[in-house]
PDB file of N, CA and C in Angstrom:
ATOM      1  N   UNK M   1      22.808 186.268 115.688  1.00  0.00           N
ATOM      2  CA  UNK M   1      23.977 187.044 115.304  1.00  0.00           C
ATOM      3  C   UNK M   1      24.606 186.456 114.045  1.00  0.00           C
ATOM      4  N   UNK M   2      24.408 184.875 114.144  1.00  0.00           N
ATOM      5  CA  UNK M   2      25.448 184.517 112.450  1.00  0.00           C
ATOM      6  C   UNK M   2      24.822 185.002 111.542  1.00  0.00           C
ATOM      7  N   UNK M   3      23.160 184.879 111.236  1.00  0.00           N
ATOM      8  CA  UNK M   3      22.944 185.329 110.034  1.00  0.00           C
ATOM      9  C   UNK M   3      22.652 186.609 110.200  1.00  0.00           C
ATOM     10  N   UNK M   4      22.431 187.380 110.903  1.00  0.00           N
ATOM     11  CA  UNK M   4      22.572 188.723 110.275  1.00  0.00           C
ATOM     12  C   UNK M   4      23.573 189.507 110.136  1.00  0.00           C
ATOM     13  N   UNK M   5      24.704 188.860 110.259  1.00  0.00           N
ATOM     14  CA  UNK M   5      25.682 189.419 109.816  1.00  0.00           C
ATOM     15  C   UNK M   5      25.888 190.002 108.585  1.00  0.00           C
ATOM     16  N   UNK M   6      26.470 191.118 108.017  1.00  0.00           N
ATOM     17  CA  UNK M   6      26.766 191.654 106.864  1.00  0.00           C
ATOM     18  C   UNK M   6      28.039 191.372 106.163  1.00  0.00           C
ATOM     19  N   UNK M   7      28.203 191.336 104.829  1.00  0.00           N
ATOM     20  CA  UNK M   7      29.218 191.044 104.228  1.00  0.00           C
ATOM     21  C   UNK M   7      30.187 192.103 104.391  1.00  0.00           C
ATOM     22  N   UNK M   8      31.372 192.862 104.929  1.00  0.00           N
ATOM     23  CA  UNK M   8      32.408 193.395 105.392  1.00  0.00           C
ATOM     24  C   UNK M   8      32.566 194.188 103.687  1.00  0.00           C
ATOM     25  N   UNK M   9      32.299 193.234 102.584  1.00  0.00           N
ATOM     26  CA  UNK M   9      33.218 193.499 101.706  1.00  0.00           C
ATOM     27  C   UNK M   9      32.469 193.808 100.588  1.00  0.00           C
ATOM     28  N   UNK M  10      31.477 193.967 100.492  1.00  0.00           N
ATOM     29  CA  UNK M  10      30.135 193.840  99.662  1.00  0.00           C
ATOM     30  C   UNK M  10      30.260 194.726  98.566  1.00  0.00           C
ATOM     31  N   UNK M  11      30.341 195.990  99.528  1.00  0.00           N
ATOM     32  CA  UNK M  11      30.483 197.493  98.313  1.00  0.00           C
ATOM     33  C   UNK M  11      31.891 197.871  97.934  1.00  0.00           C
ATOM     34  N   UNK M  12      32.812 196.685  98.210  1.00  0.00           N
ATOM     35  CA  UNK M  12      33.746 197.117  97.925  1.00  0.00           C
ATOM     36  C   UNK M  12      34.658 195.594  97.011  1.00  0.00           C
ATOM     37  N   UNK M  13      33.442 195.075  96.243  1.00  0.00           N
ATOM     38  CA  UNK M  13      34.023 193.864  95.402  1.00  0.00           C
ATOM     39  C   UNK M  13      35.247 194.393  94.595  1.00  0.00           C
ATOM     40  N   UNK M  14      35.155 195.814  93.725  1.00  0.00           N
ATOM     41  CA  UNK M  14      36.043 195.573  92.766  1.00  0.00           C
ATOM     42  C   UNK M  14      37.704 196.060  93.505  1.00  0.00           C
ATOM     43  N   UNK M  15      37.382 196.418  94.495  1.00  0.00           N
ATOM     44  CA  UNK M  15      38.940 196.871  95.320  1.00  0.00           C
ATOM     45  C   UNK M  15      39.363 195.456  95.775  1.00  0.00           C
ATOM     46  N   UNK M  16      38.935 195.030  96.122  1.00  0.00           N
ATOM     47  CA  UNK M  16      38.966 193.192  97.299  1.00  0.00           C
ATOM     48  C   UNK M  16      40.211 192.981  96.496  1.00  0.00           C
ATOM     49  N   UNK M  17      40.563 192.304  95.366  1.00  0.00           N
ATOM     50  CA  UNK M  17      41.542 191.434  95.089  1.00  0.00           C
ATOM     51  C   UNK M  17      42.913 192.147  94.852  1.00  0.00           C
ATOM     52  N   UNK M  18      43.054 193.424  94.669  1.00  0.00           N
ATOM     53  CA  UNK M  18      44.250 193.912  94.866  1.00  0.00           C
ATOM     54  C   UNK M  18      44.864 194.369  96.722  1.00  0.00           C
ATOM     55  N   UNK M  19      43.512 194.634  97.349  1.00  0.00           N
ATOM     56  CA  UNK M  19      43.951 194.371  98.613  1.00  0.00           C
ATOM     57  C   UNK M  19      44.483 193.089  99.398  1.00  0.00           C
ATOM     58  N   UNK M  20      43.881 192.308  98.772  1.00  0.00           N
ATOM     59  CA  UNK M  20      43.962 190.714  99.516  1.00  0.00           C
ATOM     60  C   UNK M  20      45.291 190.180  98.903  1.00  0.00           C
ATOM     61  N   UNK M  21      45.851 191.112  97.547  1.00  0.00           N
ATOM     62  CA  UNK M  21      47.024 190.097  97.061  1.00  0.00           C
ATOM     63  C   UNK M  21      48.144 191.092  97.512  1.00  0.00           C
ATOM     64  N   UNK M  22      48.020 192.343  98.762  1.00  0.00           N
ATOM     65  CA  UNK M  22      49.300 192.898  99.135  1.00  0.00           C
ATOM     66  C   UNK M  22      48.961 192.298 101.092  1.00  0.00           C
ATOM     67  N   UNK M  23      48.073 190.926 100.978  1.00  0.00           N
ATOM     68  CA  UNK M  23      48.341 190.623 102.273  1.00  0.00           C
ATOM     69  C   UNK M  23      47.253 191.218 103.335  1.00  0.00           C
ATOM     70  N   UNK M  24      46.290 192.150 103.124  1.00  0.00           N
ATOM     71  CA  UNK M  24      45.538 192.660 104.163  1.00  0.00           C
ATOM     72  C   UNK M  24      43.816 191.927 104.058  1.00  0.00           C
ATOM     73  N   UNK M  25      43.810 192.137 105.411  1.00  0.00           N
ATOM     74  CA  UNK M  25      42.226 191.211 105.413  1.00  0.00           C
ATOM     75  C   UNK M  25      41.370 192.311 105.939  1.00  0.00           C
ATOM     76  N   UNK M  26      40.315 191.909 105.727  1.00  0.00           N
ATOM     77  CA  UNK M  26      39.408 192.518 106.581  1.00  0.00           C
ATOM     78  C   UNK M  26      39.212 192.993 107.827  1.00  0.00           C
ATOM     79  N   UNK M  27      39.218 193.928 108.364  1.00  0.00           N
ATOM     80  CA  UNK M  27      38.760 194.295 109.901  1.00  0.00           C
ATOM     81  C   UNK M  27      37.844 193.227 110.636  1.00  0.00           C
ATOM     82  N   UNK M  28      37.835 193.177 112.068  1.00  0.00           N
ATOM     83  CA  UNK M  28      36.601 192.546 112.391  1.00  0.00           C
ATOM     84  C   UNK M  28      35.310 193.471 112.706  1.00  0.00           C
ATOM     85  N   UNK M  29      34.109 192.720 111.865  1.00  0.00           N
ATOM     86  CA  UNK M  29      33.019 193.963 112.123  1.00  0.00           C
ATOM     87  C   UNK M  29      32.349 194.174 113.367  1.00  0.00           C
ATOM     88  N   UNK M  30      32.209 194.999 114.016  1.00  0.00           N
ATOM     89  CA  UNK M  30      31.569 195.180 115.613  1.00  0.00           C
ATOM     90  C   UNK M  30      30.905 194.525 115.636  1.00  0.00           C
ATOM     91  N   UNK M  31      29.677 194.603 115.355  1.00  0.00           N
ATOM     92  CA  UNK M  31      28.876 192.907 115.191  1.00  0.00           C
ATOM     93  C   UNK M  31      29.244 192.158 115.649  1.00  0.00           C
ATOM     94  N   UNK M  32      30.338 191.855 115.042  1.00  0.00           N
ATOM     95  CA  UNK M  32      30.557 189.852 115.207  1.00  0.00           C
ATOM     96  C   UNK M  32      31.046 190.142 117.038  1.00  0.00           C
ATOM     97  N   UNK M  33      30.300 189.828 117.912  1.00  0.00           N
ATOM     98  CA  UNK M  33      30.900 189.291 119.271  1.00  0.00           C
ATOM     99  C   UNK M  33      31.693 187.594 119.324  1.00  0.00           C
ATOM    100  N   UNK M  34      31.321 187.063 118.191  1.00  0.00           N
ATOM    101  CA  UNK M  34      31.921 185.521 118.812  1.00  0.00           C
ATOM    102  C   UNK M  34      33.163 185.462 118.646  1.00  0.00           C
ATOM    103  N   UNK M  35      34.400 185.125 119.568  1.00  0.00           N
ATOM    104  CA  UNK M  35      35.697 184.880 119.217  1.00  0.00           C
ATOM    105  C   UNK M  35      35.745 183.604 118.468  1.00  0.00           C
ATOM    106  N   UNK M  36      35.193 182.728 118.607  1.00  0.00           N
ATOM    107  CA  UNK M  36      35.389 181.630 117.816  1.00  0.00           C
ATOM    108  C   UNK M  36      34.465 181.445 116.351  1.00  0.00           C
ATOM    109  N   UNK M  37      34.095 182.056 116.022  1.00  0.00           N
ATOM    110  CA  UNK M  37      33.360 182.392 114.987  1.00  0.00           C
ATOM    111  C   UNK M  37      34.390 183.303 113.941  1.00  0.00           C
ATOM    112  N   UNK M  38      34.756 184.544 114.621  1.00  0.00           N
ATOM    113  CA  UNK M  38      36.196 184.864 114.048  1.00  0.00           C
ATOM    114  C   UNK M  38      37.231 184.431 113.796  1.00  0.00           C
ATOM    115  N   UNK M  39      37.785 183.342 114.769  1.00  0.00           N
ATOM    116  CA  UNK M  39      38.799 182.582 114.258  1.00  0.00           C
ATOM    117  C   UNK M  39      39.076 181.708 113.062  1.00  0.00           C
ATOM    118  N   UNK M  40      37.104 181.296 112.744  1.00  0.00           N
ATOM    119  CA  UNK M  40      37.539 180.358 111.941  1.00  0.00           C
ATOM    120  C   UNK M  40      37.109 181.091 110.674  1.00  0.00           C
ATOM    121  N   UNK M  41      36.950 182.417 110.580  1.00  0.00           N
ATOM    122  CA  UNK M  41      36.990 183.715 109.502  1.00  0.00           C
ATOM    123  C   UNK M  41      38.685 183.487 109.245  1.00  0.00           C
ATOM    124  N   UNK M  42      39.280 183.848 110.170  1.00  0.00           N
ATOM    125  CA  UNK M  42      40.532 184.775 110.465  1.00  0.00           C
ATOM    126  C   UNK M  42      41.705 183.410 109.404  1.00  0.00           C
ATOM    127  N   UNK M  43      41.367 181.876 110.004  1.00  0.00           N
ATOM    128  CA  UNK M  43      41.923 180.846 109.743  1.00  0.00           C
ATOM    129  C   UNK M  43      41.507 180.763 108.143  1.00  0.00           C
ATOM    130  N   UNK M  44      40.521 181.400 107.324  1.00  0.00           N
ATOM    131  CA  UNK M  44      39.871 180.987 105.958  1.00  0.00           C
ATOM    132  C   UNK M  44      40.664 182.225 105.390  1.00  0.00           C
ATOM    133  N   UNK M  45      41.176 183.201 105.756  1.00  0.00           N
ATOM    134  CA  UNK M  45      41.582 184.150 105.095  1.00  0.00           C
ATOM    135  C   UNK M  45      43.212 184.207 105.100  1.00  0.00           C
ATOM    136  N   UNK M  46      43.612 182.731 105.850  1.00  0.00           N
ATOM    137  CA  UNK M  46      45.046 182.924 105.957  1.00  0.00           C
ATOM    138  C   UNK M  46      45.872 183.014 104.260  1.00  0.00           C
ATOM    139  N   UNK M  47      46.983 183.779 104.813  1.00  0.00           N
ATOM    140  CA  UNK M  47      47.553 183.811 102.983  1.00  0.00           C
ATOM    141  C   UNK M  47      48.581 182.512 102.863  1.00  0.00           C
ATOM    142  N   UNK M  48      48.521 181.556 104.122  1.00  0.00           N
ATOM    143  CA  UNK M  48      49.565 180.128 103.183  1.00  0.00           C
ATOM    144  C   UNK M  48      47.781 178.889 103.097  1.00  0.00           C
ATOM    145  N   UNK M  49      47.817 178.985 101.961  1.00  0.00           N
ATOM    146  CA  UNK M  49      46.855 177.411 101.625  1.00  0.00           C
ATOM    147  C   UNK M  49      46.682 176.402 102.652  1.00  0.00           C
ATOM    148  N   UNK M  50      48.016 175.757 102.800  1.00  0.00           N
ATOM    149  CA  UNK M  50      47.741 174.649 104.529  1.00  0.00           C
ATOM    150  C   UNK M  50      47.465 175.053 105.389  1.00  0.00           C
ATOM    151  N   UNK M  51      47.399 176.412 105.355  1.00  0.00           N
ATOM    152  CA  UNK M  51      46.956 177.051 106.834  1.00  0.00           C
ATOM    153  C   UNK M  51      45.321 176.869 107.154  1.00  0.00           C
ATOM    154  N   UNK M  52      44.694 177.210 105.716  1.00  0.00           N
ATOM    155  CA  UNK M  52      43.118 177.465 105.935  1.00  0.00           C
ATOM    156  C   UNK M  52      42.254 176.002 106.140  1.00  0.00           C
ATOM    157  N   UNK M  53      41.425 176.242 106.562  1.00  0.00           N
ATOM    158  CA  UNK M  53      40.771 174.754 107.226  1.00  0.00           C
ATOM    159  C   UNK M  53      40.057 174.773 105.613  1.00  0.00           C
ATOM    160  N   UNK M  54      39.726 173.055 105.579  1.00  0.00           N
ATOM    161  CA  UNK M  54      39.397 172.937 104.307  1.00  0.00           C
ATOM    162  C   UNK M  54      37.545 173.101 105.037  1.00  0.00           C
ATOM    163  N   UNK M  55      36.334 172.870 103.993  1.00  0.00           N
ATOM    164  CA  UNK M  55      34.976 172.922 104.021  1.00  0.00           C
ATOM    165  C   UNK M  55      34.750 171.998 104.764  1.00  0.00           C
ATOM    166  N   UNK M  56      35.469 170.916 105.482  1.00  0.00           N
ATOM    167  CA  UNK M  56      34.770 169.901 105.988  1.00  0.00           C
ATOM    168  C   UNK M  56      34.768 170.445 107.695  1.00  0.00           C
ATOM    169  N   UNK M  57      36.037 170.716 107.793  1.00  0.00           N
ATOM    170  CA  UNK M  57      36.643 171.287 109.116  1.00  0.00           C
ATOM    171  C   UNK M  57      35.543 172.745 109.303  1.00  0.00           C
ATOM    172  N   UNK M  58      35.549 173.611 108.317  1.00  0.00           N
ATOM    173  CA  UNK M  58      34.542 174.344 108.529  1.00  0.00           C
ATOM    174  C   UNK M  58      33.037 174.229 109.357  1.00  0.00           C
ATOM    175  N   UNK M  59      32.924 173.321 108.704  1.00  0.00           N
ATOM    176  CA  UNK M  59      31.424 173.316 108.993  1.00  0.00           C
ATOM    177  C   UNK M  59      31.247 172.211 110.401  1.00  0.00           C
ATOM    178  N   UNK M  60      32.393 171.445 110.238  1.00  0.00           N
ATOM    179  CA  UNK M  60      32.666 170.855 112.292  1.00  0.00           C
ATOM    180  C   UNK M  60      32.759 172.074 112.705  1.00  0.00           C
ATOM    181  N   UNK M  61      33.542 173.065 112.869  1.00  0.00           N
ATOM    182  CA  UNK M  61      33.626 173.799 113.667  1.00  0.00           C
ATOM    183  C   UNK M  61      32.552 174.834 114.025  1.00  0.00           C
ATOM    184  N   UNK M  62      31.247 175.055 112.582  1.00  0.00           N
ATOM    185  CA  UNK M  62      30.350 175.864 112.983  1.00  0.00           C
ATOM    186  C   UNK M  62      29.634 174.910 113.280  1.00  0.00           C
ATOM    187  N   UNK M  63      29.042 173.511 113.345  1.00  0.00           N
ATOM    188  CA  UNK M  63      28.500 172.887 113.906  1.00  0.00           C
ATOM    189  C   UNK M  63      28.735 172.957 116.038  1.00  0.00           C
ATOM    190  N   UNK M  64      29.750 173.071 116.304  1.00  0.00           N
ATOM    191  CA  UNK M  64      30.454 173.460 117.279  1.00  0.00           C
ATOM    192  C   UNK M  64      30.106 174.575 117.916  1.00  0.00           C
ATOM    193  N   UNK M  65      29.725 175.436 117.704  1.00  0.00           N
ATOM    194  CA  UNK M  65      29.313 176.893 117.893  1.00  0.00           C
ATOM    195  C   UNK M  65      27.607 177.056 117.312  1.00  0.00           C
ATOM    196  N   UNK M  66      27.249 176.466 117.170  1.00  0.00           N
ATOM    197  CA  UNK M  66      25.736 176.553 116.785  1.00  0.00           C
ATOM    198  C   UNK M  66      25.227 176.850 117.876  1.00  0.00           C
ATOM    199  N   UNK M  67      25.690 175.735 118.798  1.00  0.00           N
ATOM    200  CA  UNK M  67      24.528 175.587 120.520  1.00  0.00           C
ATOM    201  C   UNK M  67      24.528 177.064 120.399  1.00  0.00           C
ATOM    202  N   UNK M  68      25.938 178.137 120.376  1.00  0.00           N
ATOM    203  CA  UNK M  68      26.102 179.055 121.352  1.00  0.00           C
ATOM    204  C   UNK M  68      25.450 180.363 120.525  1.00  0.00           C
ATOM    205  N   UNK M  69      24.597 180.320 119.858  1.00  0.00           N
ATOM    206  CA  UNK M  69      24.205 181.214 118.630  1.00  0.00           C
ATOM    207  C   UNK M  69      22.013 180.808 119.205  1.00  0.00           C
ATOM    208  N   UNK M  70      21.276 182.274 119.784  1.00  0.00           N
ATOM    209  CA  UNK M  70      20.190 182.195 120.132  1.00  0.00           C
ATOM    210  C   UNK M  70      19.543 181.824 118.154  1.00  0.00           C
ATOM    211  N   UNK M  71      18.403 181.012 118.375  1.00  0.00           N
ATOM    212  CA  UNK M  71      17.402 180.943 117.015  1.00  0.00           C
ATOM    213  C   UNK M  71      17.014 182.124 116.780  1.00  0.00           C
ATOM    214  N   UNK M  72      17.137 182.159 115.669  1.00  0.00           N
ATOM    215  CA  UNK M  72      16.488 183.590 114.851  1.00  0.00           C
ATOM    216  C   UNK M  72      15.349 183.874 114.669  1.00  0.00           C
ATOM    217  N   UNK M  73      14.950 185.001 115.255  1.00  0.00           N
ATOM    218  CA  UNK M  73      13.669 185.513 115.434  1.00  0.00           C
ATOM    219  C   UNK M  73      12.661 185.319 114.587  1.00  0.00           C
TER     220      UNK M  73
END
């Protein structure tokens, strides 16, 4: 499920930065079943800076959630 996920925002690069600077994020895509996989989406897209986990915290936390993700076919 992580990697085949699709980019939410792909076909819609040149709209992205006027949406994101009146505050709105992305939907969650049906796809994604993991709640904790979203959170740490949801936590990277926050709009205060101290809020968002920096790259190190990231990647603990998908290290964390790996077990729970089957190998890709």
């Amino acid at each position: 499920q992580f990697r085949r996920l699709k980019c939410p925002l792909r076909d819609e690069s040149s709209v992205i930065p006027a949406i994101v600077l009146r505050g709105a994020r992305p939907l969650r895509p049906r796809e994604l079943k993991h709640d904790g996989l979203w959170a740490i989406i949801q936590r990277c897209w926050s709009s205060q800076p101290h809020d968002r986990p920096s790259i190190v915290e990231v990647v603990q936390q998908l290290r964390t959630l790996l077990p729970e993700f089957p190998p890709a076919a």
